[in-house]
Short mmCIF file of C-alpha atoms and ligand atoms in Angstrom, two decimals:
data_model
loop_
_atom_site.label_atom_id
_atom_site.label_comp_id
_atom_site.label_asym_id
_atom_site.label_seq_id
_atom_site.Cartn_x
_atom_site.Cartn_y
_atom_site.Cartn_z
CA UNK A 1 111.73 64.66 103.83
CA UNK A 2 113.77 63.55 106.76
CA UNK A 3 113.09 59.87 107.32
CA UNK A 4 114.03 60.16 110.98
CA UNK A 5 111.40 62.82 111.52
CA UNK A 6 108.75 60.53 110.09
CA UNK A 7 109.85 57.68 112.29
CA UNK A 8 110.00 59.90 115.34
CA UNK A 9 106.58 61.28 114.64
CA UNK A 10 105.11 57.85 114.23
CA UNK A 11 106.85 56.83 117.41
CA UNK A 12 105.06 59.64 119.20
CA UNK A 13 108.11 61.80 119.72
CA UNK A 14 106.66 64.91 121.30
CA UNK A 15 109.53 67.20 120.36
CA UNK A 16 109.34 66.45 116.64
CA UNK A 17 105.61 66.76 116.86
CA UNK A 18 105.93 70.23 118.41
CA UNK A 19 108.33 71.33 115.74
CA UNK A 20 106.10 70.14 112.90
CA UNK A 21 103.10 71.83 114.46
CA UNK A 22 105.00 75.10 114.62
CA UNK A 23 105.82 74.75 110.92
CA UNK A 24 102.17 74.25 110.06
CA UNK A 25 101.20 77.21 112.24
CA UNK A 26 103.64 79.46 110.41
CA UNK A 27 102.71 78.31 106.90
CA UNK A 28 100.44 80.50 104.87
CA UNK A 29 99.41 77.65 102.65
CA UNK A 30 99.06 73.95 103.27
CA UNK A 31 102.34 72.54 102.10
CA UNK A 32 103.56 70.03 104.56
CA UNK A 33 105.37 67.02 103.16
CA UNK A 34 104.87 64.97 106.32
CA UNK A 35 101.13 65.41 106.02
CA UNK A 36 101.20 64.55 102.33
CA UNK A 37 103.13 61.39 102.94
CA UNK A 38 101.34 60.11 106.02
CA UNK A 39 97.81 61.40 105.52
CA UNK A 40 96.33 57.93 105.25
CA UNK A 41 97.21 57.36 108.87
CA UNK A 42 94.96 60.19 110.01
CA UNK A 43 91.67 58.44 109.52
CA UNK A 44 91.72 56.26 112.60
CA UNK A 45 91.57 59.16 115.04
CA UNK A 46 88.26 60.48 116.26
CA UNK A 47 87.82 64.24 116.45
CA UNK A 48 85.72 65.94 119.07
CA UNK A 49 84.93 69.65 119.11
CA UNK A 50 84.19 71.22 122.48
CA UNK A 51 82.60 74.61 121.96
CA UNK A 52 80.88 77.11 124.19
CA UNK A 53 80.98 80.63 125.58
CA UNK A 54 84.15 81.95 127.24
CA UNK A 55 84.64 80.53 130.71
CA UNK A 56 81.92 77.88 130.36
CA UNK A 57 84.33 75.21 131.56
CA UNK A 58 85.51 73.73 128.25
CA UNK A 59 89.07 73.24 129.47
CA UNK A 60 87.88 71.85 132.81
CA UNK A 61 85.72 69.31 130.97
CA UNK A 62 88.53 68.43 128.58
CA UNK A 63 90.88 67.89 131.51
CA UNK A 64 88.41 65.51 133.13
CA UNK A 65 87.60 63.66 129.91
CA UNK A 66 91.29 63.04 129.30
CA UNK A 67 91.42 60.93 132.48
CA UNK A 68 88.79 58.59 131.10
CA UNK A 69 90.56 58.25 127.78
CA UNK A 70 93.86 57.49 129.50
CA UNK A 71 92.11 54.86 131.64
CA UNK A 72 90.83 53.17 128.52
CA UNK A 73 94.36 53.17 127.05
CA UNK A 74 93.71 55.86 124.50
CA UNK A 75 96.13 58.59 123.55
CA UNK A 76 94.76 62.11 123.45
CA UNK A 77 95.73 65.24 121.54
CA UNK A 78 94.17 68.58 122.41
CA UNK A 79 94.16 71.72 120.30
CA UNK A 80 92.93 74.65 122.35
CA UNK A 81 92.12 77.65 120.23
CA UNK A 82 92.88 80.55 122.45
CA UNK A 83 90.38 83.36 122.18
CA UNK A 84 92.96 86.05 122.75
CA UNK A 85 91.30 89.32 122.17
CA UNK A 86 93.14 92.01 120.21
CA UNK A 87 91.53 94.53 122.55
CA UNK A 88 92.30 93.10 125.94
CA UNK A 89 95.60 91.63 124.79
CA UNK A 90 95.04 88.65 127.01
CA UNK A 91 92.59 85.90 127.73
CA UNK A 92 88.96 86.77 128.19
CA UNK A 93 88.89 85.53 131.74
CA UNK A 94 91.60 85.68 134.31
CA UNK A 95 90.71 82.45 136.06
CA UNK A 96 90.65 80.16 133.06
CA UNK A 97 91.93 76.65 133.49
CA UNK A 98 95.24 75.81 131.85
CA UNK A 99 95.57 72.25 130.72
CA UNK A 100 99.08 71.63 131.90
CA UNK A 101 98.59 68.83 134.38
CA UNK A 102 99.52 66.23 131.76
CA UNK A 103 102.82 67.65 130.61
CA UNK A 104 104.70 64.60 131.83
CA UNK A 105 102.29 62.15 130.34
CA UNK A 106 103.39 60.62 127.04
CA UNK A 107 99.88 59.72 126.01
CA UNK A 108 98.65 63.31 126.14
CA UNK A 109 99.69 66.20 123.94
CA UNK A 110 98.16 69.64 124.39
CA UNK A 111 98.74 72.59 122.15
CA UNK A 112 97.27 76.08 122.25
CA UNK A 113 96.79 78.15 119.14
CA UNK A 114 96.26 81.84 119.52
CA UNK A 115 93.91 83.67 117.19
CA UNK A 116 95.36 87.13 117.86
CA UNK A 117 92.01 88.37 116.69
CA UNK A 118 92.41 86.75 113.26
CA UNK A 119 90.39 83.69 112.45
CA UNK A 120 91.47 83.44 108.82
CA UNK A 121 93.23 80.20 108.01
CA UNK A 122 92.77 79.01 111.55
CA UNK A 123 90.44 76.13 110.82
CA UNK A 124 92.76 74.91 108.06
CA UNK A 125 95.71 75.03 110.42
CA UNK A 126 93.74 73.41 113.22
CA UNK A 127 92.80 70.54 110.90
CA UNK A 128 96.37 70.11 109.69
CA UNK A 129 97.60 70.05 113.28
CA UNK A 130 94.88 67.55 114.12
CA UNK A 131 96.24 65.38 111.32
CA UNK A 132 99.76 65.60 112.71
CA UNK A 133 98.45 64.50 116.09
CA UNK A 134 96.69 61.58 114.45
CA UNK A 135 99.86 60.58 112.63
CA UNK A 136 101.69 60.71 115.96
CA UNK A 137 99.30 58.04 117.19
CA UNK A 138 96.68 60.01 119.08
CA UNK A 139 93.41 58.09 119.12
CA UNK A 140 91.27 61.01 120.18
CA UNK A 141 91.71 64.63 119.16
CA UNK A 142 89.85 67.32 121.04
CA UNK A 143 89.44 70.82 119.62
CA UNK A 144 88.52 73.39 122.25
CA UNK A 145 87.00 76.46 120.60
CA UNK A 146 85.09 79.43 121.91
CA UNK A 147 81.68 79.78 120.33
CA UNK A 148 80.64 83.39 120.22
CA UNK A 149 80.54 84.49 116.61
CA UNK A 150 80.28 83.20 113.04
CA UNK A 151 84.00 82.78 112.53
CA UNK A 152 84.14 80.38 115.41
CA UNK A 153 81.57 78.08 113.85
CA UNK A 154 83.83 77.50 110.95
CA UNK A 155 86.37 76.31 113.47
CA UNK A 156 83.77 74.16 115.17
CA UNK A 157 83.41 72.29 111.89
CA UNK A 158 86.82 70.70 112.18
CA UNK A 159 85.45 67.84 114.26
CA UNK A 160 83.40 64.68 113.68
CA UNK A 161 81.24 65.39 116.69
CA UNK A 162 80.45 68.65 118.47
CA UNK A 163 79.92 69.00 122.19
CA UNK A 164 78.34 72.31 123.19
CA UNK A 165 79.01 73.52 126.72
CA UNK A 166 76.60 75.97 128.28
CA UNK A 167 76.37 77.46 131.76
CA UNK A 168 73.42 78.74 133.75
CA UNK A 169 74.60 82.21 134.58
CA UNK A 170 75.53 83.73 131.26
CA UNK A 171 72.04 84.55 130.07
CA UNK A 172 70.89 81.33 128.46
CA UNK A 173 68.51 82.90 125.97
CA UNK A 174 71.36 84.86 124.46
CA UNK A 175 73.72 81.92 124.47
CA UNK A 176 71.26 79.57 122.91
CA UNK A 177 69.51 81.61 120.30
CA UNK A 178 71.79 84.38 119.16
CA UNK A 179 74.79 82.30 118.37
CA UNK A 180 72.96 79.35 116.85
CA UNK A 181 74.93 76.95 119.00
CA UNK A 182 71.90 74.69 119.04
CA UNK A 183 72.30 73.88 115.38
CA UNK A 184 75.87 72.66 115.51
CA UNK A 185 75.68 70.48 118.61
CA UNK A 186 75.49 66.69 118.78
CA UNK A 187 75.79 66.62 122.55
CA UNK A 188 74.97 69.36 125.04
CA UNK A 189 76.51 69.90 128.43
CA UNK A 190 75.09 72.09 131.13
CA UNK A 191 78.23 72.70 133.16
CA UNK A 192 78.40 74.47 136.52
CA UNK A 193 75.37 72.53 137.58
CA UNK A 194 76.24 73.52 141.12
CA UNK A 195 74.98 76.97 140.27
CA UNK A 196 71.53 78.46 140.40
CA UNK A 197 69.48 78.20 137.24
CA UNK A 198 71.02 75.04 135.85
CA UNK A 199 67.75 73.09 136.04
CA UNK A 200 65.88 75.78 134.13
CA UNK A 201 68.59 75.83 131.48
CA UNK A 202 68.42 72.05 131.16
CA UNK A 203 64.64 72.17 130.76
CA UNK A 204 64.86 74.95 128.23
CA UNK A 205 67.50 73.03 126.29
CA UNK A 206 65.42 69.87 126.31
CA UNK A 207 62.57 71.67 124.66
CA UNK A 208 64.86 73.26 122.08
CA UNK A 209 67.36 70.69 120.95
CA UNK A 210 65.21 67.97 119.53
CA UNK A 211 62.80 70.14 117.56
CA UNK A 212 63.06 69.51 113.81
CA UNK A 213 65.64 66.84 114.31
CA UNK A 214 65.32 63.20 113.46
CA UNK A 215 68.10 62.06 115.73
CA UNK A 216 68.02 62.46 119.47
CA UNK A 217 70.63 64.68 120.93
CA UNK A 218 71.55 64.18 124.55
CA UNK A 219 72.02 66.67 127.35
CA UNK A 220 74.41 66.06 130.24
CA UNK A 221 74.73 67.92 133.51
CA UNK A 222 78.24 68.34 134.84
CA UNK A 223 80.22 70.02 137.59
CA UNK A 224 83.55 69.84 135.82
CA UNK A 225 85.41 71.47 138.67
CA UNK A 226 84.54 68.44 140.82
CA UNK A 227 84.66 65.86 138.05
CA UNK A 228 80.93 65.20 138.40
CA UNK A 229 78.92 63.94 135.46
CA UNK A 230 82.01 63.43 133.30
CA UNK A 231 81.76 59.64 133.20
CA UNK A 232 78.23 59.94 131.81
CA UNK A 233 79.45 62.47 129.26
CA UNK A 234 82.37 60.22 128.29
CA UNK A 235 79.99 57.29 127.73
CA UNK A 236 77.57 59.57 125.89
CA UNK A 237 80.30 60.57 123.46
CA UNK A 238 81.17 56.93 122.78
CA UNK A 239 77.50 56.13 122.21
CA UNK A 240 77.06 59.05 119.85
CA UNK A 241 80.08 58.00 117.81
CA UNK A 242 78.67 54.51 117.45
CA UNK A 243 75.35 55.94 116.28
CA UNK A 244 77.02 58.24 113.79
CA UNK A 245 79.06 55.36 112.48
CA UNK A 246 76.06 53.06 112.15
CA UNK A 247 73.87 55.49 110.29
CA UNK A 248 76.62 56.57 107.90
CA UNK A 249 76.71 60.14 109.17
CA UNK A 250 80.28 59.90 110.38
CA UNK A 251 81.51 58.96 106.94
CA UNK A 252 79.40 61.69 105.35
CA UNK A 253 80.82 64.30 107.70
CA UNK A 254 84.35 63.18 106.93
CA UNK A 255 83.65 63.35 103.20
CA UNK A 256 82.12 66.81 103.50
CA UNK A 257 85.01 68.08 105.56
CA UNK A 258 87.53 66.65 103.14
CA UNK A 259 85.81 68.36 100.21
CA UNK A 260 85.81 71.71 101.98
CA UNK A 261 89.50 71.32 102.70
CA UNK A 262 90.34 70.55 99.08
CA UNK A 263 88.30 73.52 97.91
CA UNK A 264 89.91 75.85 100.43
CA UNK A 265 93.39 74.77 99.45
CA UNK A 266 92.63 75.32 95.76
CA UNK A 267 91.18 78.72 96.56
CA UNK A 268 94.22 79.71 98.62
CA UNK A 269 96.68 78.44 96.06
CA UNK A 270 94.94 80.21 93.20
CA UNK A 271 94.95 83.44 95.14
CA UNK A 272 98.58 83.27 96.11
CA UNK A 273 99.53 82.40 92.51
CA UNK A 274 97.43 85.26 91.22
CA UNK A 275 98.95 88.05 93.29
CA UNK A 276 102.28 88.40 91.53
CA UNK A 277 104.33 91.49 92.30
CA UNK A 278 103.26 92.86 88.94
CA UNK A 279 99.57 92.62 89.84
CA UNK A 280 100.11 94.02 93.31
CA UNK A 281 101.89 96.95 91.72
CA UNK A 282 98.98 97.43 89.30
CA UNK A 283 96.55 97.61 92.22
CA UNK A 284 98.82 100.06 93.97
CA UNK A 285 99.09 102.26 90.87
CA UNK A 286 95.33 102.13 90.30
CA UNK A 287 94.54 103.36 93.81
CA UNK A 288 97.07 106.09 94.43
CA UNK A 289 94.79 109.09 94.59
CA UNK A 290 91.17 109.97 94.96
CA UNK A 291 90.99 110.65 91.26
CA UNK A 292 91.95 107.02 90.53
CA UNK A 293 88.99 105.85 92.57
CA UNK A 294 86.50 107.12 90.01
CA UNK A 295 86.73 103.85 88.17
CA UNK A 296 84.36 101.21 89.51
CA UNK A 297 86.03 98.43 91.54
CA UNK A 298 84.62 96.01 89.01
CA UNK A 299 86.48 97.63 86.12
CA UNK A 300 89.65 97.93 88.18
CA UNK A 301 89.43 94.22 89.04
CA UNK A 302 88.96 93.28 85.38
CA UNK A 303 91.99 95.29 84.36
CA UNK A 304 94.15 93.65 86.98
CA UNK A 305 92.88 90.20 86.05
CA UNK A 306 93.72 90.85 82.42
CA UNK A 307 97.18 92.13 83.21
CA UNK A 308 99.87 89.95 81.73
CA UNK A 309 102.73 88.93 83.96
CA UNK A 310 106.07 89.09 82.32
N1 GTP B 401 81.24 76.61 139.99
C1 GTP B 401 81.84 75.96 139.00
N2 GTP B 401 82.93 76.46 138.40
C2 GTP B 401 83.48 75.78 137.39
C3 GTP B 401 82.95 74.54 136.94
N3 GTP B 401 83.72 74.11 135.90
C4 GTP B 401 84.69 75.02 135.72
N4 GTP B 401 84.56 76.03 136.62
C5 GTP B 401 85.43 77.23 136.74
O1 GTP B 401 85.15 78.13 135.68
C6 GTP B 401 86.32 78.83 135.31
C7 GTP B 401 86.55 78.71 133.81
O2 GTP B 401 86.81 77.35 133.49
P1 GTP B 401 87.57 76.91 132.19
O3 GTP B 401 87.60 75.43 132.18
O4 GTP B 401 88.86 77.62 132.06
O5 GTP B 401 86.57 77.45 131.07
P2 GTP B 401 86.81 77.57 129.49
O6 GTP B 401 85.48 77.44 128.87
O7 GTP B 401 87.86 76.64 129.06
O8 GTP B 401 87.32 79.07 129.39
P3 GTP B 401 88.01 79.81 128.14
O9 GTP B 401 88.99 78.85 127.52
O10 GTP B 401 88.66 81.00 128.74
O11 GTP B 401 86.88 80.18 127.22
C8 GTP B 401 87.45 78.24 136.13
O12 GTP B 401 87.70 79.09 137.20
C9 GTP B 401 86.89 76.90 136.58
O13 GTP B 401 87.45 76.47 137.81
C10 GTP B 401 81.79 74.02 137.60
O14 GTP B 401 81.25 72.98 137.24
N5 GTP B 401 81.28 74.78 138.61
MG1 MG B 402 89.67 77.04 128.00
#
């Protein structure tokens, strides 16, 4: 590997960082020499997931939080997972906030990843990119993800701590119950507290979040658009990290995440090794016509698995 690249990356060179991120984004399997070599440097960074329904104000909150991190001399990396819909071909909401106000600031690096409707491999890539940001010296890494379906929860698991953002108007019952957001949150934010219904949502949340839980989870009210309530949220996040560290949960989460990553990589590698051109051809030959489909998929799978590659 290019020694200069490593040095540049460690020196927080944004251009090399961008290039490496693009490589990781384009890779089908995890195979990045920079990550292999410098992985031990990734442990210092803290990882925060900010999840919630489309348009809840996740980017607005992230933008505001960044100011507090900069003020306390911390470098921030943001990975915004763009919920581009394959149907609309664009973002879900026209008036979404773009986090580009920091593009001249060396201590902030923001990168969007588009799902293009495919979530497969996304959490692996998001974690790898998070690692690159950590290697480049970011102290805090924020993952912005939309929480609407199961696939997104997998992505929400890339972080050490999850902040769930909810808003009064979007039908709180649906938001809260259907998607199971309650389960994955460590901290809850009722954003758009300037709007009608925010007090009811806060009350409802209070009664829901601490049921069946030993640890207390906090709820914050914010008006991100005006920067209100963000300082409290910022301090709440610090407090939560300290708690997680003290009770050993932070370490446990890191261990669990690491294990899942190792397993996923093994699974991916085995699969890509398995599908040789010979086996792909066998599957093609075995499924050419309706008459071929009389065989059960189980038998067809066994035959392909037993095929010998020359
Ligand atoms: N009234 C009000 N509007 C807000 C508040 N916070 C954000 N908004 C607005 O809500 C809209 C969506 O905000 P974003 O920060 O882009 O929300 P998001 O959750 O990142 O959206 P996606 O990334 O598209 O899912 C923008 O027009 C914001 O200006 C708030 O506290 N009150
Ligand atoms: Mg956003």
